[in-house]
CSV table of C-alpha atoms in Angstrom, one decimal:
chain,number,residue,atom,x,y,z
A,1,MET,CA,25.5,3.3,15.1
A,2,PRO,CA,22.0,1.9,14.4
A,3,PRO,CA,21.3,-1.7,13.6
A,4,SER,CA,21.4,-2.9,9.9
A,5,VAL,CA,18.6,-1.4,8.0
A,6,ALA,CA,18.4,-4.6,5.9
A,7,SER,CA,17.1,-7.2,8.2
A,8,GLY,CA,18.4,-10.1,6.2
A,9,LEU,CA,21.7,-9.0,7.4
A,10,HIS,CA,22.8,-8.3,11.0
A,11,GLU,CA,25.2,-5.8,12.3
A,12,GLN,CA,26.7,-7.1,15.5
A,13,THR,CA,28.1,-5.2,18.2
A,14,SER,CA,31.2,-6.8,19.8
A,15,THR,CA,33.4,-5.9,22.7
A,16,GLY,CA,37.0,-5.4,23.3
A,17,ALA,CA,39.7,-3.0,21.8
A,18,ALA,CA,40.7,-5.6,19.2
A,19,ALA,CA,37.3,-5.2,17.4
A,20,ARG,CA,38.1,-1.6,16.8
A,21,GLN,CA,41.2,-2.4,14.7
A,22,VAL,CA,41.3,-2.7,11.1
A,23,PRO,CA,41.0,-6.5,10.2
A,24,SER,CA,44.2,-8.3,9.4
A,25,GLY,CA,45.2,-8.0,5.8
A,26,ILE,CA,43.0,-4.9,5.2
A,27,ASP,CA,44.6,-1.7,4.2
A,28,GLY,CA,43.7,0.9,6.9
A,29,ASP,CA,43.9,3.8,4.5
A,30,ARG,CA,40.3,5.1,4.3
A,31,GLU,CA,40.3,6.2,0.6
A,32,ARG,CA,41.8,3.0,-0.5
A,33,LEU,CA,39.3,1.2,1.6
A,34,LEU,CA,36.4,2.9,0.1
A,35,GLU,CA,37.7,2.2,-3.4
A,36,GLN,CA,38.3,-1.5,-2.7
A,37,PHE,CA,34.9,-1.9,-1.0
A,38,ASN,CA,32.9,-0.2,-3.8
A,39,ARG,CA,34.5,-2.6,-6.3
A,40,ALA,CA,34.1,-5.6,-4.2
A,41,VAL,CA,30.5,-5.1,-3.3
A,42,ARG,CA,29.5,-4.9,-6.9
A,43,ARG,CA,31.4,-8.0,-8.0
A,44,PRO,CA,32.0,-10.0,-4.7
A,45,GLU,CA,33.0,-13.1,-6.6
A,46,ASP,CA,36.0,-11.4,-8.0
A,47,PHE,CA,37.2,-10.2,-4.6
A,48,GLY,CA,37.1,-13.2,-2.4
A,49,GLY,CA,33.3,-13.4,-1.8
A,50,LEU,CA,30.9,-11.9,0.6
A,51,PRO,CA,33.3,-12.5,3.6
A,52,ALA,CA,35.8,-10.1,1.9
A,53,VAL,CA,33.0,-7.5,1.6
A,54,ALA,CA,32.2,-8.0,5.3
A,55,ARG,CA,35.8,-7.5,6.2
A,56,LEU,CA,36.0,-4.2,4.2
A,57,LEU,CA,33.0,-2.9,6.1
A,58,ASP,CA,34.6,-3.8,9.3
A,59,GLY,CA,37.7,-1.9,8.1
A,60,LEU,CA,35.7,1.2,7.1
A,61,ALA,CA,33.9,1.1,10.5
A,62,ALA,CA,37.3,1.0,12.2
A,63,THR,CA,38.3,4.2,10.5
A,64,GLU,CA,35.2,6.1,11.6
A,65,PRO,CA,35.6,8.5,14.6
A,66,GLN,CA,33.7,6.9,17.7
A,67,ALA,CA,32.7,4.0,15.4
A,68,GLY,CA,32.3,1.5,18.0
A,69,ASP,CA,32.7,-2.1,17.7
A,70,HIS,CA,30.6,-3.5,14.8
A,71,VAL,CA,30.9,-6.7,12.7
A,72,TRP,CA,28.8,-7.5,9.8
A,73,ILE,CA,27.4,-11.0,9.5
A,74,PRO,CA,24.8,-12.8,7.8
A,75,ASP,CA,21.5,-12.7,10.0
A,76,THR,CA,20.7,-16.2,11.5
A,77,ASN,CA,18.0,-14.8,13.8
A,78,ALA,CA,15.5,-13.1,11.3
A,79,ARG,CA,14.7,-16.3,9.6
A,80,MET,CA,11.2,-15.1,8.6
A,81,ALA,CA,12.5,-11.8,7.2
A,82,PRO,CA,11.5,-11.7,3.5
A,83,SER,CA,15.2,-10.9,2.5
A,84,SER,CA,16.3,-13.9,4.5
A,85,MET,CA,13.9,-16.1,2.7
A,86,LEU,CA,14.9,-14.6,-0.7
A,87,ARG,CA,18.5,-15.5,-0.1
A,88,GLU,CA,17.5,-19.2,0.4
A,89,ILE,CA,15.1,-19.6,-2.4
A,90,LEU,CA,16.4,-17.7,-5.5
A,91,ALA,CA,19.1,-19.0,-7.6
A,92,ASP,CA,22.7,-18.2,-6.6
A,93,PRO,CA,21.4,-15.3,-4.4
A,94,ASP,CA,24.2,-15.1,-2.0
A,95,ILE,CA,26.3,-13.0,-4.6
A,96,HIS,CA,23.6,-10.4,-5.6
A,97,VAL,CA,21.0,-10.3,-2.9
A,98,ALA,CA,23.3,-10.2,0.2
A,99,ALA,CA,25.7,-8.0,-1.5
A,100,SER,CA,23.1,-5.5,-2.4
A,101,GLN,CA,22.0,-5.5,1.4
A,102,TYR,CA,25.7,-4.9,2.4
A,103,GLY,CA,25.6,-2.1,-0.1
A,104,GLU,CA,22.5,-0.6,1.5
A,105,ASP,CA,24.1,-0.7,4.8
A,106,ALA,CA,27.3,1.2,3.3
A,107,HIS,CA,24.9,3.7,1.5
A,108,ARG,CA,23.4,4.6,4.9
A,109,ARG,CA,26.8,5.5,6.3
A,110,GLY,CA,27.9,7.5,3.1
A,111,TRP,CA,30.4,4.6,2.1
A,112,LEU,CA,28.7,3.5,-1.2
A,113,ARG,CA,29.7,5.5,-4.3
A,114,PRO,CA,26.7,5.1,-6.5
A,115,ASP,CA,27.0,5.3,-10.4
A,116,ARG,CA,23.9,7.3,-10.5
A,117,THR,CA,21.8,9.2,-7.8
A,118,LEU,CA,18.1,9.7,-8.4
A,119,THR,CA,16.5,13.3,-7.9
A,120,PRO,CA,13.8,13.4,-5.2
A,121,SER,CA,11.2,13.4,-7.8
A,122,GLU,CA,12.6,10.4,-9.6
A,123,HIS,CA,12.9,8.6,-6.3
A,124,CYS,CA,9.3,9.5,-5.3
A,125,VAL,CA,7.9,8.0,-8.6
A,126,LEU,CA,10.0,4.8,-8.0
A,127,VAL,CA,8.9,4.3,-4.5
A,128,ASP,CA,5.3,4.8,-5.2
A,129,SER,CA,5.2,2.6,-8.3
A,130,ALA,CA,7.8,-0.1,-7.9
A,131,ALA,CA,5.7,-2.6,-6.1
A,132,THR,CA,2.6,-2.4,-8.2
A,133,TRP,CA,4.6,-2.3,-11.4
A,134,SER,CA,6.4,-5.5,-10.3
A,135,LYS,CA,3.1,-7.5,-9.9
A,136,ASP,CA,3.8,-8.5,-13.6
A,137,ASP,CA,6.8,-10.1,-15.2
A,138,HIS,CA,9.5,-7.8,-16.5
A,139,SER,CA,12.9,-8.0,-18.2
A,140,LEU,CA,16.1,-6.2,-17.2
A,141,HIS,CA,15.7,-4.0,-20.3
A,142,GLU,CA,12.1,-3.0,-19.1
A,143,ILE,CA,13.4,-2.1,-15.8
A,144,THR,CA,16.0,0.4,-17.0
A,145,ALA,CA,13.7,1.7,-19.6
A,146,THR,CA,11.1,2.5,-17.1
A,147,PHE,CA,13.2,3.8,-14.3
A,148,GLY,CA,16.6,4.6,-15.7
A,149,SER,CA,20.0,3.2,-15.2
A,150,PRO,CA,20.5,1.8,-11.5
A,151,SER,CA,22.6,3.5,-9.0
A,152,VAL,CA,24.5,0.3,-8.4
A,153,THR,CA,24.4,-3.1,-10.0
A,154,PHE,CA,25.2,-6.1,-7.7
A,155,GLY,CA,26.4,-9.4,-9.1
A,156,SER,CA,26.8,-10.8,-12.6
A,157,THR,CA,27.5,-8.7,-15.7
A,158,ASP,CA,26.7,-11.7,-17.9
A,159,PRO,CA,23.4,-11.2,-19.9
A,160,GLY,CA,22.0,-14.2,-18.3
A,161,GLY,CA,23.5,-13.9,-14.8
A,162,PRO,CA,21.6,-13.1,-11.7
A,163,ARG,CA,21.9,-9.6,-10.1
A,164,THR,CA,20.2,-6.9,-8.3
A,165,LEU,CA,19.7,-3.3,-9.4
A,166,SER,CA,19.5,-0.7,-6.6
A,167,TYR,CA,18.4,2.7,-6.8
A,168,VAL,CA,19.3,5.5,-4.3
A,169,THR,CA,18.9,9.1,-3.7
A,170,ALA,CA,21.1,11.6,-1.9
A,171,ASP,CA,19.0,11.3,1.1
A,172,ARG,CA,20.7,8.3,2.8
A,173,THR,CA,17.6,7.9,5.1
A,174,ALA,CA,15.3,7.3,2.1
A,175,PRO,CA,14.2,3.8,1.0
A,176,VAL,CA,16.6,1.9,-1.2
A,177,VAL,CA,14.8,0.2,-4.1
A,178,ALA,CA,16.2,-3.2,-5.2
A,179,PHE,CA,15.2,-5.2,-8.0
A,180,HIS,CA,16.3,-8.8,-7.8
A,181,LEU,CA,16.8,-10.6,-11.1
A,182,GLY,CA,17.7,-14.2,-11.8
A,183,SER,CA,17.4,-16.8,-14.6
A,184,ALA,CA,13.9,-17.1,-15.6
A,185,ARG,CA,12.0,-20.4,-15.2
A,186,ASN,CA,9.5,-21.0,-17.9
A,187,GLY,CA,6.7,-22.5,-15.6
A,188,THR,CA,3.6,-22.6,-18.0
A,189,SER,CA,5.0,-20.1,-20.5
A,190,ALA,CA,5.4,-21.0,-24.0
A,191,VAL,CA,8.5,-18.9,-24.5
A,192,PRO,CA,11.6,-20.7,-25.1
A,193,SER,CA,14.1,-20.7,-22.1
A,194,ASP,CA,16.9,-19.5,-24.3
A,195,ALA,CA,15.0,-16.3,-25.6
A,196,PRO,CA,16.9,-13.2,-24.9
A,197,SER,CA,14.0,-11.5,-23.1
A,198,THR,CA,13.7,-14.5,-20.6
A,199,ARG,CA,17.3,-15.4,-19.9
A,200,THR,CA,17.3,-12.9,-16.8
A,201,ALA,CA,13.9,-11.8,-15.4
A,202,LEU,CA,12.8,-9.7,-12.6
A,203,LEU,CA,11.9,-12.1,-9.5
A,204,ALA,CA,11.2,-9.6,-6.8
A,205,VAL,CA,11.5,-5.9,-5.8
A,206,ARG,CA,12.2,-4.9,-2.3
A,207,ILE,CA,11.6,-1.5,-0.8
A,208,SER,CA,11.7,-2.5,2.9
A,209,ASP,CA,11.4,-5.7,4.9
A,210,ASP,CA,7.7,-5.1,5.7
A,211,PHE,CA,6.0,-8.5,4.7
A,212,PHE,CA,2.9,-6.9,3.1
A,213,ARG,CA,4.1,-3.4,1.8
A,214,GLY,CA,7.8,-3.7,1.4
A,215,TRP,CA,8.2,-6.2,-1.3
A,216,GLU,CA,6.6,-7.7,-4.3
A,217,VAL,CA,7.2,-11.0,-6.0
A,218,THR,CA,6.8,-11.3,-9.7
A,219,PRO,CA,4.8,-14.3,-11.3
A,220,ARG,CA,8.2,-15.7,-12.4
A,221,GLY,CA,9.6,-15.2,-9.0
A,222,GLU,CA,6.7,-17.3,-7.5
A,223,ASN,CA,8.0,-20.1,-9.5
A,224,TYR,CA,11.0,-20.2,-6.9
A,225,PHE,CA,8.6,-20.7,-4.1
A,226,CYS,CA,6.8,-23.6,-5.6
């Protein structure tokens, strides 16, 4: 099994037969595990937080034939990876940014059950335009109006809560495009902070962890770096 495709997280290979067992307290039935994981990764705060999501991933790995010994942990070695930086700077990022990366890992293995799968043409348009489009500020409504409903929403369902919208295609090797949203900061804008269009704003989009071509931070997102 290859290393995590999201370099802000790390899939660690361990040794010993015990690591191949389903973690304690996790149901070993594969279908129930898949159902539990797909609910927990979307709303981890309702299911015990990110550690619970990681344990469910461990449980799914243990049910795979010749899965090996793998443990999903936050990456402490790739400190300069954009995704790692994003988790530290954005507001309440551990719930939606890291959960979306766990979701991407699961998608690569066929474990994620998306609410919508983009067609190849839709995905091509999204990958080609997402970074350039995100050079400007956008609202949640503008994202869905432009690119359609997401494949998966990670994080808060509250109108003003932080979340990540991820878009996937049936090709599990294709890029997963993730739009990270958070509470908008006004900066120099004259728009009131409680205006519906600014309660939740696009802060960054990630297509890969390439520093220069894989992600784009919006003007509002740059406020978090200042």
